[in-house]
């Protein structure tokens, strides 16, 4: 089995360079920057490498009603309530991010739809659509969709991601440990009935669902949904050996090409996926390849945890603490300045690596803490 042994950021680092220092310095003040042409004012949130940060992912809870084997250990312990931002705090912070140039917000977790009263936050953020915010989306395991699909649409959500790694109910139970396949299927149907566009996210897992990808293509494309495949990332301690789970998507793509005609497209949905059109189905298939192809170069996003820590990179440990600021009664100016300061620390890329010698997670926190 061929594992990649080179930290991918090394590859990336050699190909790009940051903006000149004098240019970045002015970009990270809290002031609107004047350019030589006074009519073009720089209000975008730019990182030291000139990438515009317009996408915020918010983990609204670390809790979940599933225990997917690649994501969590079965005996996860969760955060005490007082450590987690209240819905008011989350709303305030998101609002300031929107004021500072964030155009897209994705709510995730943990399982966002198990957070008590989560629809209050969705409704309030929905109120910012067409008032700074261009899109509000959610990533869910689908278990609560039957209950919430209509309300999500009502609040302005138009597309959602649903995670689904297999179409076999018994395997579904095995991979999620606690999940109910029928409930998720009902949720997907309810979401479609409500008018939500759906992208199914599937983590490619060695020896588990490699053979099922064609069936997942037929299932999703046959129902007007996109499908995105994701390489498993080494985040957080789990009960299993990750090297046994990892399969490069380049291998999967090669196999798929024996059966399907994959036509590269330039389509993007704001995230890291690269899309092809499957000629035989007419549907879209995405590949998220953090391991085999570094997606950092075009990274436009930052991630807020449910404890108010802002991670500028999914695969690095540096974070800014917004909870302390919020709870010390910081005003909006201070929050805006803290956002600029944090973005000025956004690193060039992650250091994920899965290899025979590397059985430890690249970062200690779980995907459910940072928000996938
Ligand atoms: N609970 C929701 C769900 O499952 O869709 C949202 C949170 S979950 C952490 C978000 C996404 O991250 C899911 O699509 C999940 O499959 C993916 N994920 C979790 N752990 C991962 C890992 N170690 N590597 C790659 N993807 C992972
Ligand atoms: Fe829960 Fe999503 Fe992690 Fe599965 S991937 S355990 S559904 S947070």
GROMACS .gro file of C-alpha atoms and ligand atoms in nm:
model
  407
    1UNK     CA    1   0.000   0.000   0.000
    2UNK     CA    2   0.148   0.337  -0.100
    3UNK     CA    3   0.120   0.601   0.172
    4UNK     CA    4   0.227   0.956   0.125
    5UNK     CA    5   0.515   1.028   0.361
    6UNK     CA    6   0.586   1.392   0.274
    7UNK     CA    7   0.407   1.667   0.471
    8UNK     CA    8   0.202   1.829   0.199
    9UNK     CA    9   0.260   2.182   0.319
   10UNK     CA   10   0.622   2.143   0.217
   11UNK     CA   11   0.506   2.100  -0.139
   12UNK     CA   12   0.270   2.396  -0.112
   13UNK     CA   13   0.518   2.620   0.069
   14UNK     CA   14   0.761   2.597  -0.215
   15UNK     CA   15   0.508   2.720  -0.470
   16UNK     CA   16   0.355   3.032  -0.318
   17UNK     CA   17   0.472   3.331  -0.123
   18UNK     CA   18   0.290   3.574   0.103
   19UNK     CA   19   0.198   3.927   0.016
   20UNK     CA   20   0.474   4.182   0.072
   21UNK     CA   21   0.487   4.280   0.439
   22UNK     CA   22   0.403   4.647   0.383
   23UNK     CA   23   0.086   4.541   0.201
   24UNK     CA   24  -0.032   4.295   0.466
   25UNK     CA   25   0.036   4.531   0.755
   26UNK     CA   26  -0.229   4.769   0.632
   27UNK     CA   27  -0.473   4.489   0.567
   28UNK     CA   28  -0.485   4.376   0.927
   29UNK     CA   29  -0.583   4.696   1.093
   30UNK     CA   30  -0.943   4.747   1.192
   31UNK     CA   31  -0.965   5.036   0.948
   32UNK     CA   32  -1.102   5.020   0.598
   33UNK     CA   33  -0.789   5.036   0.384
   34UNK     CA   34  -0.759   5.310   0.126
   35UNK     CA   35  -0.607   5.206  -0.204
   36UNK     CA   36  -0.450   5.450  -0.447
   37UNK     CA   37  -0.793   5.475  -0.609
   38UNK     CA   38  -1.011   5.605  -0.329
   39UNK     CA   39  -1.321   5.459  -0.495
   40UNK     CA   40  -1.199   5.099  -0.440
   41UNK     CA   41  -1.185   5.039  -0.068
   42UNK     CA   42  -1.054   4.709   0.062
   43UNK     CA   43  -1.315   4.570   0.297
   44UNK     CA   44  -1.237   4.205   0.239
   45UNK     CA   45  -1.079   4.003   0.513
   46UNK     CA   46  -0.741   3.905   0.365
   47UNK     CA   47  -0.489   3.668   0.518
   48UNK     CA   48  -0.109   3.707   0.493
   49UNK     CA   49  -0.108   3.510   0.169
   50UNK     CA   50  -0.369   3.725  -0.002
   51UNK     CA   51  -0.651   3.473   0.038
   52UNK     CA   52  -0.987   3.635   0.101
   53UNK     CA   53  -1.159   3.480   0.405
   54UNK     CA   54  -1.531   3.484   0.337
   55UNK     CA   55  -1.648   3.151   0.476
   56UNK     CA   56  -1.707   3.069   0.843
   57UNK     CA   57  -1.783   2.721   0.966
   58UNK     CA   58  -1.937   2.711   1.308
   59UNK     CA   59  -1.945   2.403   1.525
   60UNK     CA   60  -2.253   2.468   1.740
   61UNK     CA   61  -2.202   2.164   1.962
   62UNK     CA   62  -1.944   1.892   2.017
   63UNK     CA   63  -2.222   1.644   2.095
   64UNK     CA   64  -2.364   1.392   1.855
   65UNK     CA   65  -2.620   1.114   1.845
   66UNK     CA   66  -2.383   0.898   1.633
   67UNK     CA   67  -2.035   0.769   1.707
   68UNK     CA   68  -1.883   0.730   1.359
   69UNK     CA   69  -1.574   0.514   1.396
   70UNK     CA   70  -1.342   0.750   1.201
   71UNK     CA   71  -1.467   1.056   1.390
   72UNK     CA   72  -1.515   0.966   1.756
   73UNK     CA   73  -1.432   0.698   2.004
   74UNK     CA   74  -1.734   0.518   2.148
   75UNK     CA   75  -1.669   0.659   2.492
   76UNK     CA   76  -1.633   1.026   2.401
   77UNK     CA   77  -1.660   1.270   2.687
   78UNK     CA   78  -1.827   1.597   2.600
   79UNK     CA   79  -1.779   1.952   2.719
   80UNK     CA   80  -1.963   2.090   3.023
   81UNK     CA   81  -2.243   2.328   2.926
   82UNK     CA   82  -2.076   2.636   3.074
   83UNK     CA   83  -1.780   2.593   2.837
   84UNK     CA   84  -2.003   2.604   2.532
   85UNK     CA   85  -2.107   2.936   2.380
   86UNK     CA   86  -2.473   3.017   2.431
   87UNK     CA   87  -2.691   3.065   2.124
   88UNK     CA   88  -2.682   3.441   2.192
   89UNK     CA   89  -2.302   3.438   2.202
   90UNK     CA   90  -2.285   3.235   1.881
   91UNK     CA   91  -2.525   3.475   1.712
   92UNK     CA   92  -2.333   3.783   1.822
   93UNK     CA   93  -2.002   3.644   1.703
   94UNK     CA   94  -2.143   3.531   1.369
   95UNK     CA   95  -2.299   3.876   1.321
   96UNK     CA   96  -1.964   4.047   1.377
   97UNK     CA   97  -1.800   3.810   1.130
   98UNK     CA   98  -2.069   3.902   0.876
   99UNK     CA   99  -2.004   4.270   0.946
  100UNK     CA  100  -1.636   4.204   0.880
  101UNK     CA  101  -1.693   4.044   0.540
  102UNK     CA  102  -1.797   3.682   0.592
  103UNK     CA  103  -2.048   3.592   0.320
  104UNK     CA  104  -2.115   3.227   0.392
  105UNK     CA  105  -2.182   3.046   0.716
  106UNK     CA  106  -2.208   2.671   0.756
  107UNK     CA  107  -2.339   2.531   1.083
  108UNK     CA  108  -2.188   2.200   1.179
  109UNK     CA  109  -2.072   2.009   1.484
  110UNK     CA  110  -2.092   1.747   1.637
  111UNK     CA  111  -2.444   1.711   1.512
  112UNK     CA  112  -2.584   2.066   1.482
  113UNK     CA  113  -2.946   1.955   1.485
  114UNK     CA  114  -2.918   1.792   1.829
  115UNK     CA  115  -2.831   2.123   1.993
  116UNK     CA  116  -3.129   2.240   2.199
  117UNK     CA  117  -3.319   2.529   2.035
  118UNK     CA  118  -3.075   2.537   1.742
  119UNK     CA  119  -3.348   2.666   1.513
  120UNK     CA  120  -3.346   2.995   1.708
  121UNK     CA  121  -2.990   3.052   1.586
  122UNK     CA  122  -3.073   2.939   1.232
  123UNK     CA  123  -3.367   3.180   1.221
  124UNK     CA  124  -3.166   3.473   1.350
  125UNK     CA  125  -2.880   3.411   1.109
  126UNK     CA  126  -3.132   3.363   0.829
  127UNK     CA  127  -3.238   3.719   0.905
  128UNK     CA  128  -2.894   3.835   0.784
  129UNK     CA  129  -2.940   3.680   0.439
  130UNK     CA  130  -2.933   3.962   0.185
  131UNK     CA  131  -2.797   4.181   0.463
  132UNK     CA  132  -2.430   4.087   0.444
  133UNK     CA  133  -2.476   3.711   0.444
  134UNK     CA  134  -2.511   3.541   0.105
  135UNK     CA  135  -2.559   3.182   0.214
  136UNK     CA  136  -2.647   2.986   0.526
  137UNK     CA  137  -2.591   2.612   0.509
  138UNK     CA  138  -2.567   2.317   0.743
  139UNK     CA  139  -2.382   1.986   0.757
  140UNK     CA  140  -2.580   1.712   0.927
  141UNK     CA  141  -2.588   1.339   0.976
  142UNK     CA  142  -2.956   1.353   0.876
  143UNK     CA  143  -3.097   1.194   1.191
  144UNK     CA  144  -3.314   1.496   1.277
  145UNK     CA  145  -3.395   1.616   0.926
  146UNK     CA  146  -3.749   1.479   0.918
  147UNK     CA  147  -3.826   1.713   1.203
  148UNK     CA  148  -3.639   2.024   1.087
  149UNK     CA  149  -3.623   2.021   0.705
  150UNK     CA  150  -3.927   2.248   0.653
  151UNK     CA  151  -3.814   2.497   0.915
  152UNK     CA  152  -3.462   2.511   0.770
  153UNK     CA  153  -3.605   2.607   0.434
  154UNK     CA  154  -3.832   2.858   0.600
  155UNK     CA  155  -3.529   3.024   0.762
  156UNK     CA  156  -3.357   3.072   0.425
  157UNK     CA  157  -3.139   2.760   0.409
  158UNK     CA  158  -3.138   2.635   0.050
  159UNK     CA  159  -2.877   2.361   0.044
  160UNK     CA  160  -2.745   2.120   0.300
  161UNK     CA  161  -2.477   1.852   0.325
  162UNK     CA  162  -2.580   1.514   0.459
  163UNK     CA  163  -2.315   1.262   0.559
  164UNK     CA  164  -2.378   0.907   0.443
  165UNK     CA  165  -2.103   0.648   0.407
  166UNK     CA  166  -2.301   0.343   0.297
  167UNK     CA  167  -2.640   0.235   0.162
  168UNK     CA  168  -2.638  -0.087   0.359
  169UNK     CA  169  -2.837  -0.051   0.686
  170UNK     CA  170  -2.624  -0.307   0.869
  171UNK     CA  171  -2.296  -0.142   0.759
  172UNK     CA  172  -2.448   0.196   0.844
  173UNK     CA  173  -2.501   0.078   1.198
  174UNK     CA  174  -2.146  -0.054   1.212
  175UNK     CA  175  -1.981   0.270   1.091
  176UNK     CA  176  -2.201   0.511   1.291
  177UNK     CA  177  -2.225   0.268   1.587
  178UNK     CA  178  -2.555   0.429   1.696
  179UNK     CA  179  -2.719   0.552   1.376
  180UNK     CA  180  -3.055   0.446   1.233
  181UNK     CA  181  -3.037   0.417   0.853
  182UNK     CA  182  -3.414   0.433   0.798
  183UNK     CA  183  -3.439   0.759   0.992
  184UNK     CA  184  -3.166   0.917   0.783
  185UNK     CA  185  -3.333   0.806   0.459
  186UNK     CA  186  -3.661   0.957   0.581
  187UNK     CA  187  -3.472   1.275   0.666
  188UNK     CA  188  -3.322   1.299   0.317
  189UNK     CA  189  -3.667   1.253   0.162
  190UNK     CA  190  -3.816   1.518   0.390
  191UNK     CA  191  -3.538   1.761   0.297
  192UNK     CA  192  -3.599   1.708  -0.072
  193UNK     CA  193  -3.972   1.754  -0.026
  194UNK     CA  194  -3.902   2.079   0.159
  195UNK     CA  195  -3.704   2.207  -0.140
  196UNK     CA  196  -3.353   2.178   0.004
  197UNK     CA  197  -3.075   2.087  -0.237
  198UNK     CA  198  -2.864   1.806  -0.096
  199UNK     CA  199  -2.502   1.709  -0.128
  200UNK     CA  200  -2.417   1.373   0.019
  201UNK     CA  201  -2.072   1.354   0.183
  202UNK     CA  202  -1.909   1.014   0.194
  203UNK     CA  203  -1.580   0.944   0.370
  204UNK     CA  204  -1.393   0.686   0.164
  205UNK     CA  205  -1.287   0.405   0.396
  206UNK     CA  206  -1.059   0.122   0.303
  207UNK     CA  207  -1.227  -0.215   0.287
  208UNK     CA  208  -1.556  -0.061   0.398
  209UNK     CA  209  -1.719   0.135   0.116
  210UNK     CA  210  -1.467   0.137  -0.169
  211UNK     CA  211  -1.683  -0.103  -0.371
  212UNK     CA  212  -1.999   0.091  -0.295
  213UNK     CA  213  -1.906   0.419  -0.463
  214UNK     CA  214  -2.076   0.333  -0.796
  215UNK     CA  215  -2.396   0.249  -0.606
  216UNK     CA  216  -2.371   0.577  -0.415
  217UNK     CA  217  -2.328   0.762  -0.747
  218UNK     CA  218  -2.642   0.594  -0.884
  219UNK     CA  219  -2.835   0.662  -0.564
  220UNK     CA  220  -2.746   1.031  -0.535
  221UNK     CA  221  -2.748   1.128  -0.900
  222UNK     CA  222  -3.068   0.931  -0.957
  223UNK     CA  223  -3.235   1.155  -0.698
  224UNK     CA  224  -3.088   1.486  -0.813
  225UNK     CA  225  -2.825   1.507  -0.538
  226UNK     CA  226  -2.451   1.575  -0.565
  227UNK     CA  227  -2.204   1.332  -0.412
  228UNK     CA  228  -1.870   1.431  -0.258
  229UNK     CA  229  -1.605   1.183  -0.153
  230UNK     CA  230  -1.371   1.276   0.133
  231UNK     CA  231  -1.034   1.133   0.231
  232UNK     CA  232  -1.018   1.043   0.598
  233UNK     CA  233  -0.810   1.292   0.794
  234UNK     CA  234  -0.600   1.215   1.103
  235UNK     CA  235  -0.791   1.419   1.362
  236UNK     CA  236  -0.838   1.317   1.723
  237UNK     CA  237  -0.790   0.988   1.904
  238UNK     CA  238  -1.029   0.717   1.788
  239UNK     CA  239  -1.053   0.350   1.879
  240UNK     CA  240  -0.905   0.227   1.549
  241UNK     CA  241  -0.586   0.255   1.350
  242UNK     CA  242  -0.633   0.530   1.091
  243UNK     CA  243  -0.376   0.389   0.852
  244UNK     CA  244  -0.615   0.096   0.810
  245UNK     CA  245  -0.902   0.331   0.718
  246UNK     CA  246  -0.722   0.555   0.472
  247UNK     CA  247  -0.767   0.512   0.099
  248UNK     CA  248  -0.641   0.776  -0.145
  249UNK     CA  249  -0.918   0.916  -0.364
  250UNK     CA  250  -0.681   0.899  -0.661
  251UNK     CA  251  -0.714   0.517  -0.637
  252UNK     CA  252  -1.094   0.541  -0.618
  253UNK     CA  253  -1.105   0.776  -0.914
  254UNK     CA  254  -0.892   0.540  -1.124
  255UNK     CA  255  -1.133   0.254  -1.050
  256UNK     CA  256  -1.439   0.470  -1.122
  257UNK     CA  257  -1.293   0.566  -1.459
  258UNK     CA  258  -1.318   0.204  -1.567
  259UNK     CA  259  -1.695   0.231  -1.529
  260UNK     CA  260  -1.784   0.599  -1.572
  261UNK     CA  261  -1.672   0.892  -1.786
  262UNK     CA  262  -1.560   1.164  -1.547
  263UNK     CA  263  -1.543   1.508  -1.703
  264UNK     CA  264  -1.346   1.770  -1.507
  265UNK     CA  265  -1.534   2.092  -1.436
  266UNK     CA  266  -1.440   2.424  -1.284
  267UNK     CA  267  -1.754   2.419  -1.065
  268UNK     CA  268  -1.700   2.517  -0.700
  269UNK     CA  269  -1.947   2.538  -0.413
  270UNK     CA  270  -1.736   2.754  -0.184
  271UNK     CA  271  -1.565   2.457  -0.020
  272UNK     CA  272  -1.252   2.256  -0.098
  273UNK     CA  273  -1.415   2.000  -0.331
  274UNK     CA  274  -1.307   1.964  -0.693
  275UNK     CA  275  -1.593   1.847  -0.914
  276UNK     CA  276  -1.636   1.626  -1.216
  277UNK     CA  277  -1.952   1.557  -1.410
  278UNK     CA  278  -2.036   1.189  -1.448
  279UNK     CA  279  -2.134   1.164  -1.814
  280UNK     CA  280  -2.351   0.854  -1.769
  281UNK     CA  281  -2.566   1.009  -1.493
  282UNK     CA  282  -2.531   1.381  -1.567
  283UNK     CA  283  -2.468   1.432  -1.193
  284UNK     CA  284  -2.185   1.600  -1.007
  285UNK     CA  285  -1.917   1.414  -0.814
  286UNK     CA  286  -1.677   1.599  -0.584
  287UNK     CA  287  -1.342   1.497  -0.442
  288UNK     CA  288  -1.206   1.643  -0.119
  289UNK     CA  289  -0.846   1.534  -0.108
  290UNK     CA  290  -0.660   1.689   0.184
  291UNK     CA  291  -0.414   1.401   0.188
  292UNK     CA  292  -0.329   1.335  -0.177
  293UNK     CA  293  -0.380   1.687  -0.308
  294UNK     CA  294  -0.338   1.977  -0.078
  295UNK     CA  295  -0.641   2.207  -0.091
  296UNK     CA  296  -0.483   2.486   0.115
  297UNK     CA  297  -0.386   2.713  -0.171
  298UNK     CA  298  -0.741   2.835  -0.225
  299UNK     CA  299  -0.855   2.813   0.139
  300UNK     CA  300  -1.114   3.083   0.207
  301UNK     CA  301  -1.244   2.967   0.543
  302UNK     CA  302  -1.194   2.966   0.918
  303UNK     CA  303  -1.365   2.755   1.181
  304UNK     CA  304  -1.523   2.849   1.509
  305UNK     CA  305  -1.563   2.583   1.776
  306UNK     CA  306  -1.858   2.570   2.011
  307UNK     CA  307  -1.628   2.702   2.285
  308UNK     CA  308  -1.549   3.013   2.084
  309UNK     CA  309  -1.204   2.918   1.964
  310UNK     CA  310  -1.133   3.028   1.609
  311UNK     CA  311  -0.911   2.790   1.417
  312UNK     CA  312  -0.754   2.948   1.115
  313UNK     CA  313  -0.668   2.602   0.978
  314UNK     CA  314  -0.836   2.264   1.025
  315UNK     CA  315  -0.498   2.093   1.047
  316UNK     CA  316  -0.306   2.327   1.279
  317UNK     CA  317  -0.332   2.394   1.651
  318UNK     CA  318  -0.318   2.774   1.657
  319UNK     CA  319  -0.648   2.930   1.767
  320UNK     CA  320  -0.787   3.262   1.890
  321UNK     CA  321  -1.008   3.264   2.201
  322UNK     CA  322  -1.329   3.460   2.138
  323UNK     CA  323  -1.515   3.323   2.438
  324UNK     CA  324  -1.290   3.510   2.680
  325UNK     CA  325  -1.348   3.830   2.484
  326UNK     CA  326  -1.725   3.780   2.467
  327UNK     CA  327  -1.746   3.708   2.837
  328UNK     CA  328  -1.537   4.013   2.927
  329UNK     CA  329  -1.802   4.234   2.767
  330UNK     CA  330  -1.592   4.326   2.465
  331UNK     CA  331  -1.762   4.570   2.233
  332UNK     CA  332  -1.798   4.514   1.857
  333UNK     CA  333  -1.486   4.720   1.780
  334UNK     CA  334  -1.278   4.491   1.999
  335UNK     CA  335  -1.430   4.182   1.840
  336UNK     CA  336  -1.363   4.318   1.491
  337UNK     CA  337  -1.003   4.391   1.584
  338UNK     CA  338  -0.965   4.039   1.727
  339UNK     CA  339  -1.096   3.892   1.401
  340UNK     CA  340  -0.838   4.089   1.202
  341UNK     CA  341  -0.561   3.985   1.438
  342UNK     CA  342  -0.660   3.618   1.413
  343UNK     CA  343  -0.678   3.624   1.034
  344UNK     CA  344  -0.331   3.778   1.022
  345UNK     CA  345  -0.213   3.446   1.176
  346UNK     CA  346  -0.379   3.219   0.921
  347UNK     CA  347  -0.110   2.971   0.820
  348UNK     CA  348  -0.034   2.866   0.467
  349UNK     CA  349  -0.154   2.509   0.508
  350UNK     CA  350  -0.197   2.194   0.712
  351UNK     CA  351   0.054   1.922   0.796
  352UNK     CA  352  -0.168   1.617   0.764
  353UNK     CA  353   0.019   1.299   0.691
  354UNK     CA  354  -0.086   0.939   0.714
  355UNK     CA  355   0.196   0.690   0.689
  356UNK     CA  356   0.313   0.369   0.841
  357UNK     CA  357   0.527   0.556   1.092
  358UNK     CA  358   0.254   0.802   1.173
  359UNK     CA  359  -0.023   0.645   1.373
  360UNK     CA  360  -0.079   0.950   1.590
  361UNK     CA  361  -0.338   1.210   1.495
  362UNK     CA  362  -0.196   1.523   1.325
  363UNK     CA  363  -0.405   1.735   1.561
  364UNK     CA  364  -0.540   1.613   1.893
  365UNK     CA  365  -0.890   1.756   1.860
  366UNK     CA  366  -1.163   1.564   1.684
  367UNK     CA  367  -1.333   1.677   1.365
  368UNK     CA  368  -1.651   1.709   1.574
  369UNK     CA  369  -1.479   1.975   1.789
  370UNK     CA  370  -1.360   2.194   1.501
  371UNK     CA  371  -1.654   2.121   1.273
  372UNK     CA  372  -1.616   1.929   0.948
  373LIG     N1  373  -2.245   1.543   1.238
  373LIG     C1  374  -2.249   1.609   1.113
  373LIG     C2  375  -2.221   1.513   1.000
  373LIG     O1  376  -2.176   1.401   1.026
  373LIG     O2  377  -2.245   1.552   0.887
  373LIG     C3  378  -2.156   1.728   1.104
  373LIG     C4  379  -2.022   1.716   1.167
  373LIG     S1  380  -1.915   1.597   1.093
  373LIG     C5  381  -1.769   1.617   1.194
  373LIG     C6  382  -1.878   1.673   0.940
  373LIG     C7  383  -1.814   1.587   0.836
  373LIG     O3  384  -1.685   1.550   0.878
  373LIG     C8  385  -1.887   1.458   0.805
  373LIG     O4  386  -1.913   1.451   0.666
  373LIG     C9  387  -1.792   1.350   0.847
  373LIG     O5  388  -1.805   1.237   0.768
  373LIG    C10  389  -1.660   1.419   0.833
  373LIG     N2  390  -1.552   1.363   0.916
  373LIG    C11  391  -1.552   1.337   1.048
  373LIG     N3  392  -1.431   1.289   1.089
  373LIG    C12  393  -1.353   1.287   0.978
  373LIG    C13  394  -1.218   1.249   0.953
  373LIG     N4  395  -1.138   1.207   1.050
  373LIG     N5  396  -1.172   1.259   0.825
  373LIG    C14  397  -1.251   1.304   0.724
  373LIG     N6  398  -1.379   1.343   0.742
  373LIG    C15  399  -1.430   1.334   0.867
  374LIG    FE1  400  -2.132   1.260   1.468
  374LIG    FE2  401  -2.085   1.365   1.230
  374LIG    FE3  402  -1.880   1.273   1.381
  374LIG    FE4  403  -2.050   1.100   1.274
  374LIG     S1  404  -1.914   1.238   1.162
  374LIG     S2  405  -1.979   1.102   1.489
  374LIG     S3  406  -2.239   1.209   1.278
  374LIG     S4  407  -2.011   1.445   1.429
   0.00000   0.00000   0.00000
